[in-house]
Short mmCIF file of C-alpha atoms and ligand atoms in Angstrom, two decimals:
data_model
loop_
_atom_site.label_atom_id
_atom_site.label_comp_id
_atom_site.label_asym_id
_atom_site.label_seq_id
_atom_site.Cartn_x
_atom_site.Cartn_y
_atom_site.Cartn_z
CA MET M 1 -114.66 -56.15 -64.69
CA ALA M 2 -113.23 -54.56 -61.59
CA VAL M 3 -110.27 -56.86 -61.87
CA LEU M 4 -109.79 -55.86 -65.46
CA VAL M 5 -109.80 -52.17 -64.67
CA GLN M 6 -107.48 -52.78 -61.78
CA SER M 7 -105.00 -54.61 -63.97
CA GLN M 8 -105.17 -51.89 -66.58
CA ILE M 9 -104.35 -49.27 -64.02
CA ASN M 10 -101.47 -51.37 -62.81
CA ILE M 11 -100.07 -51.62 -66.30
CA ASN M 12 -100.62 -47.94 -66.88
CA GLU M 13 -98.66 -46.98 -63.86
CA LEU M 14 -95.68 -48.18 -65.78
CA ASP M 15 -96.89 -46.97 -69.13
CA PRO M 16 -97.64 -43.23 -69.43
CA ILE M 17 -100.47 -43.94 -71.92
CA ASP M 18 -103.63 -44.41 -69.91
CA PRO M 19 -106.78 -44.72 -72.02
CA LEU M 20 -108.96 -43.72 -69.08
CA LYS M 21 -106.90 -40.88 -67.75
CA TYR M 22 -108.70 -38.28 -69.89
CA ALA M 23 -112.05 -40.11 -69.97
CA ASP M 24 -113.84 -37.20 -68.26
CA TRP M 25 -112.54 -34.72 -70.79
CA ASN M 26 -113.21 -37.09 -73.71
CA ASN M 27 -116.79 -37.67 -72.57
CA MET M 28 -117.38 -33.97 -72.14
CA ALA M 29 -115.86 -33.13 -75.53
CA THR M 30 -118.01 -35.79 -77.22
CA THR M 31 -121.12 -34.45 -75.50
CA ILE M 32 -120.29 -30.88 -76.52
CA ALA M 33 -119.67 -32.03 -80.12
CA TYR M 34 -123.00 -33.87 -80.37
CA GLY M 35 -124.76 -30.96 -78.66
CA ALA M 36 -123.24 -28.47 -81.11
CA TRP M 37 -124.17 -30.59 -84.13
CA GLY M 38 -127.68 -31.02 -82.82
CA LEU M 39 -128.00 -27.28 -82.24
CA ALA M 40 -126.71 -26.48 -85.75
CA ILE M 41 -129.20 -28.89 -87.29
CA LEU M 42 -132.03 -27.43 -85.15
CA ILE M 43 -131.18 -23.90 -86.27
CA VAL M 44 -131.36 -24.94 -89.94
CA ILE M 45 -134.58 -26.90 -89.39
CA TYR M 46 -136.12 -23.93 -87.57
CA HIS M 47 -135.25 -21.69 -90.51
CA VAL M 48 -136.69 -24.14 -93.05
CA ILE M 49 -139.89 -24.60 -91.02
CA ARG M 50 -140.37 -20.86 -90.55
CA LEU M 51 -139.95 -20.40 -94.28
CA ALA M 52 -142.35 -23.23 -95.06
CA THR M 53 -145.04 -21.80 -92.79
CA MET M 54 -144.94 -18.38 -94.44
CA SER M 55 -147.65 -18.25 -97.02
CA ASP M 56 -146.98 -14.79 -98.39
CA ALA M 57 -144.33 -14.69 -101.12
CA LYS M 58 -143.15 -11.19 -100.17
CA THR M 59 -142.74 -12.19 -96.51
CA LYS M 60 -140.71 -15.19 -97.68
CA TYR M 61 -138.67 -12.96 -99.96
CA ASP M 62 -137.80 -10.57 -97.13
CA PHE M 63 -137.08 -13.41 -94.71
CA ILE M 64 -134.66 -15.13 -97.12
CA ASN M 65 -133.06 -11.83 -98.04
CA ARG M 66 -132.64 -10.76 -94.44
CA SER M 67 -131.69 -13.88 -92.58
CA GLU M 68 -130.88 -16.97 -94.64
CA ILE M 69 -127.15 -16.42 -95.10
CA LYS M 70 -126.79 -15.12 -91.54
CA THR M 71 -128.63 -18.13 -90.10
CA PHE M 72 -126.62 -20.64 -92.12
CA TRP M 73 -123.41 -18.90 -91.11
CA ILE M 74 -124.27 -19.14 -87.40
CA ALA M 75 -125.20 -22.82 -87.84
CA SER M 76 -121.92 -23.45 -89.68
CA VAL M 77 -119.83 -21.85 -86.94
CA ILE M 78 -121.56 -23.98 -84.30
CA LEU M 79 -121.03 -27.05 -86.50
CA VAL M 80 -117.31 -26.31 -86.85
CA VAL M 81 -116.98 -25.77 -83.08
CA GLY M 82 -118.63 -29.19 -82.64
CA CYS M 83 -116.07 -30.72 -85.02
CA ALA M 84 -113.24 -29.05 -83.10
CA PHE M 85 -114.40 -30.71 -79.88
CA TYR M 86 -114.98 -34.04 -81.62
CA ALA M 87 -111.45 -33.97 -83.01
CA ASN M 88 -110.19 -33.73 -79.42
CA ALA M 89 -112.52 -36.24 -77.83
CA ALA M 90 -110.24 -39.27 -77.92
CA ILE M 91 -107.24 -38.06 -76.00
CA VAL M 92 -105.04 -40.66 -74.37
CA LYS M 93 -101.86 -38.71 -73.93
CA LEU M 94 -101.18 -35.09 -73.12
CA SER M 95 -98.23 -32.93 -72.34
CA PRO M 96 -97.84 -29.15 -72.40
CA LEU M 97 -96.41 -29.46 -75.91
CA LEU M 98 -99.22 -31.76 -77.08
CA ILE M 99 -101.82 -29.36 -75.63
CA PHE M 100 -100.24 -26.53 -77.58
CA VAL M 101 -100.11 -28.61 -80.79
CA ARG M 102 -103.75 -29.67 -80.41
CA ILE M 103 -105.00 -26.13 -79.75
CA PHE M 104 -102.96 -24.80 -82.64
CA THR M 105 -103.96 -27.44 -85.22
CA THR M 106 -107.61 -27.48 -84.14
CA GLY M 107 -107.77 -23.69 -84.27
CA ALA M 108 -106.06 -23.51 -87.64
CA MET M 109 -108.18 -26.27 -89.21
CA GLY M 110 -111.36 -24.78 -87.76
CA LEU M 111 -110.46 -21.37 -89.10
CA ILE M 112 -109.72 -22.72 -92.58
CA VAL M 113 -113.00 -24.67 -92.74
CA ALA M 114 -114.93 -21.67 -91.40
CA LEU M 115 -113.34 -19.39 -94.00
CA ILE M 116 -114.22 -21.80 -96.81
CA ILE M 117 -117.83 -21.98 -95.61
CA GLN M 118 -117.97 -18.20 -95.23
CA ASN M 119 -116.75 -17.73 -98.79
CA LEU M 120 -119.24 -20.25 -100.16
CA LEU M 121 -122.08 -18.52 -98.32
CA LYS M 122 -120.98 -15.05 -99.29
CA PHE M 123 -120.08 -15.55 -102.92
CA TYR M 124 -121.67 -18.72 -104.31
CA TYR M 125 -124.79 -19.08 -102.24
CA PRO M 126 -126.23 -15.71 -103.40
CA PHE M 127 -126.63 -17.16 -106.91
CA PHE M 128 -128.90 -19.82 -105.48
CA ILE M 129 -130.74 -17.26 -103.32
CA GLU M 130 -131.15 -14.94 -106.29
CA LYS M 131 -132.93 -17.61 -108.32
CA ARG M 132 -135.36 -18.34 -105.50
CA LEU M 133 -135.95 -14.64 -104.85
CA LYS M 134 -136.79 -14.07 -108.50
CA VAL M 135 -139.33 -16.88 -108.42
CA LEU M 136 -140.85 -15.46 -105.21
CA ARG M 137 -141.00 -11.91 -106.54
CA TYR M 138 -142.87 -12.83 -109.71
CA LYS M 139 -144.99 -15.62 -108.31
CA PRO M 140 -148.59 -14.55 -108.93
CA ARG M 141 -150.07 -13.04 -105.78
CA VAL M 142 -153.44 -14.33 -104.73
CA SER M 143 -156.18 -11.85 -104.04
CA PRO M 144 -157.60 -12.16 -100.53
CA LYS M 145 -160.93 -10.95 -101.91
CA THR M 146 -161.47 -13.49 -104.65
CA GLY M 147 -158.77 -16.09 -104.07
CA LYS M 148 -157.74 -15.65 -107.68
CA ALA M 149 -154.34 -14.73 -109.07
CA MET M 150 -153.68 -11.01 -109.35
CA LYS M 151 -151.94 -9.24 -112.18
CA LEU M 152 -148.55 -7.56 -111.86
CA LEU M 153 -148.89 -4.09 -113.33
CA SER M 154 -146.30 -2.71 -115.73
CA GLU M 155 -144.15 0.29 -114.83
CA ASP M 156 -146.56 2.58 -116.68
CA GLU M 157 -149.71 1.06 -115.24
CA GLU M 158 -148.45 1.05 -111.66
CA ASP M 159 -147.90 4.82 -111.45
CA ALA M 160 -151.60 5.35 -110.89
CA TYR M 161 -151.33 3.41 -107.62
CA LEU M 162 -148.08 4.83 -106.28
CA ASP M 163 -148.11 8.10 -104.40
CA GLU M 164 -145.66 10.88 -105.24
CA GLY M 165 -143.19 9.82 -102.57
CA MET M 166 -143.13 6.27 -103.88
CA GLN M 167 -142.72 7.39 -107.46
CA ALA M 168 -139.91 9.74 -106.57
CA GLU M 169 -138.24 6.98 -104.59
CA GLU M 170 -138.55 4.60 -107.52
CA GLU M 171 -137.15 7.11 -109.97
CA VAL M 172 -134.32 8.26 -107.80
CA PHE M 173 -133.23 5.64 -105.35
CA SER M 174 -132.65 1.97 -105.86
CA VAL M 175 -136.13 1.08 -104.85
CA ASP M 176 -138.71 -0.80 -106.82
CA TYR M 177 -142.39 -1.01 -106.14
CA ASP M 178 -144.41 -3.88 -107.52
CA VAL M 179 -148.12 -3.33 -107.81
CA TRP M 180 -150.41 -6.35 -107.95
CA LYS M 181 -154.00 -5.77 -108.91
CA ASP M 182 -157.08 -7.89 -108.61
CA GLU M 183 -158.88 -6.88 -111.79
CA GLU M 184 -162.23 -8.13 -110.55
CA THR M 185 -162.46 -6.15 -107.33
CA GLY M 186 -159.78 -3.52 -107.87
CA TYR M 187 -157.90 -4.71 -104.77
CA VAL M 188 -154.26 -3.60 -104.92
CA LYS M 189 -151.19 -4.94 -103.14
CA ILE M 190 -148.02 -2.83 -103.21
CA GLU M 191 -144.65 -4.39 -102.43
CA ARG M 192 -141.39 -2.55 -101.84
CA TYR M 193 -138.02 -3.91 -102.96
CA SER M 194 -134.87 -2.13 -101.86
CA GLY M 195 -131.76 -2.03 -104.02
CA HIS M 196 -129.58 -1.68 -100.95
CA LEU M 197 -130.43 -5.22 -99.99
CA HIS M 198 -130.34 -6.56 -103.48
CA ALA M 199 -127.04 -7.36 -105.11
CA LEU M 200 -126.37 -7.22 -108.83
CA GLN M 201 -123.82 -9.14 -110.81
CA CYS M 202 -120.42 -7.47 -110.58
CA PRO M 203 -119.11 -6.39 -114.00
CA GLU M 204 -115.57 -7.13 -112.82
CA CYS M 205 -115.71 -10.52 -111.09
CA ASN M 206 -119.21 -11.65 -112.14
CA TYR M 207 -120.25 -12.57 -108.62
CA GLN M 208 -123.67 -11.57 -107.41
CA THR M 209 -122.12 -9.11 -104.97
CA PHE M 210 -122.48 -5.68 -106.55
CA LYS M 211 -124.56 -3.36 -104.41
CA VAL M 212 -125.53 0.27 -104.08
CA VAL M 213 -123.64 1.49 -101.04
CA ARG M 214 -124.46 5.18 -101.12
CA GLU M 215 -126.64 7.61 -103.00
CA GLU M 216 -126.17 11.34 -103.02
CA ILE M 217 -128.14 14.06 -104.62
CA LEU M 218 -125.73 16.32 -106.51
CA LYS M 219 -128.38 18.72 -107.63
CA ASN M 220 -131.98 18.98 -106.62
CA PRO M 221 -134.41 19.14 -109.50
CA SER M 222 -136.42 22.29 -109.83
CA ALA M 223 -139.49 23.06 -111.93
CA GLY M 224 -137.49 23.93 -115.03
CA GLU M 225 -134.27 22.05 -114.48
CA GLU M 226 -133.23 18.47 -114.11
CA GLY M 227 -131.37 17.39 -111.02
CA GLU M 228 -128.63 14.86 -110.64
CA LEU M 229 -128.12 11.88 -108.39
CA MET M 230 -124.95 9.87 -107.95
CA LYS M 231 -125.23 6.19 -107.12
CA HIS M 232 -122.15 4.57 -105.64
CA TYR M 233 -121.81 0.83 -106.22
CA GLN M 234 -119.31 -1.47 -104.62
CA CYS M 235 -118.58 -5.15 -105.04
CA GLY M 236 -118.48 -7.12 -101.79
CA TYR M 237 -116.12 -9.66 -103.33
CA CYS M 238 -113.47 -7.91 -105.41
CA GLY M 239 -114.06 -4.38 -104.14
CA TYR M 240 -114.75 -3.02 -107.62
CA LYS M 241 -116.37 0.39 -107.39
CA ALA M 242 -118.53 2.19 -109.88
CA LYS M 243 -120.52 5.39 -109.97
CA LYS M 244 -123.61 6.05 -111.96
CA THR M 245 -125.33 9.37 -112.31
CA VAL M 246 -129.05 9.47 -112.76
CA THR M 247 -130.95 12.52 -113.90
CA LEU M 248 -133.71 13.58 -111.62
CA LYS M 249 -136.86 15.01 -113.02
CA ILE M 250 -139.80 16.23 -111.12
CA SER M 251 -142.40 13.73 -112.15
CA GLN M 252 -145.09 14.80 -114.58
CA LYS M 253 -147.84 14.37 -112.05
CA PHE M 254 -145.94 16.32 -109.43
CA GLU M 255 -145.31 19.11 -111.91
CA GLU M 256 -148.94 19.22 -112.83
CA SER M 257 -150.07 19.30 -109.23
CA SER M 258 -147.54 21.94 -108.26
CA ALA M 259 -148.61 23.96 -111.29
CA ALA M 260 -152.19 23.56 -110.20
CA THR M 261 -151.48 24.78 -106.68
CA ALA M 262 -149.34 27.67 -107.92
ZN1 LIG T 301 -116.63 -7.96 -108.10
#
């Protein structure tokens, strides 16, 4: 073996291509690549396990909404970095020009792949997320008192369980409250869904990327008069903007109670 290596080195003294010359770098790059791939897989597994161990549908909903795309994006970047090292882990020949070419092509390829993944996550993946979120939102909640499925109250029924602030928020801002009721014991579970985090389908490009970006009250409602609220929507994909005005009324209950205190 030693003889073999010796003879190789002898040959390579004449030939500039030495397969062992960059062995240290190649080994390190391979290790970094495997490490990065392993880390990316671990991040995804950790996310999946955390999700699987959450029993509450609303907790799952918020977790997916808040972190799934972000987590997958981080894992993808680490994966691509791993690929970049792997692509440069079998170097036998280098020169200043070759180093430049390798850095340039690796960087460019990595960037292209990362951009493709980013676009998939940003514009196609939300469709998939949306379906799962819908299932989670309307999955019957189980009452901790009886262990039986609770009933989701209708918009009219739920008002009795929402305080004035919640009702106003629901009427005005892009917020939805779901009220689940255990009919046997009267136990109630209220869940809040924010429109700022929830994208709609864009009327222009049809992607699920149309969100409320700003809400402003143009006119405050008073006892006799309706107010006005402007909702500003913007598409995260094509940039399409839309405004929608909503009339603000002081809710019936609020009016009654303020009339009662007056
Ligand atoms: Zn759009």
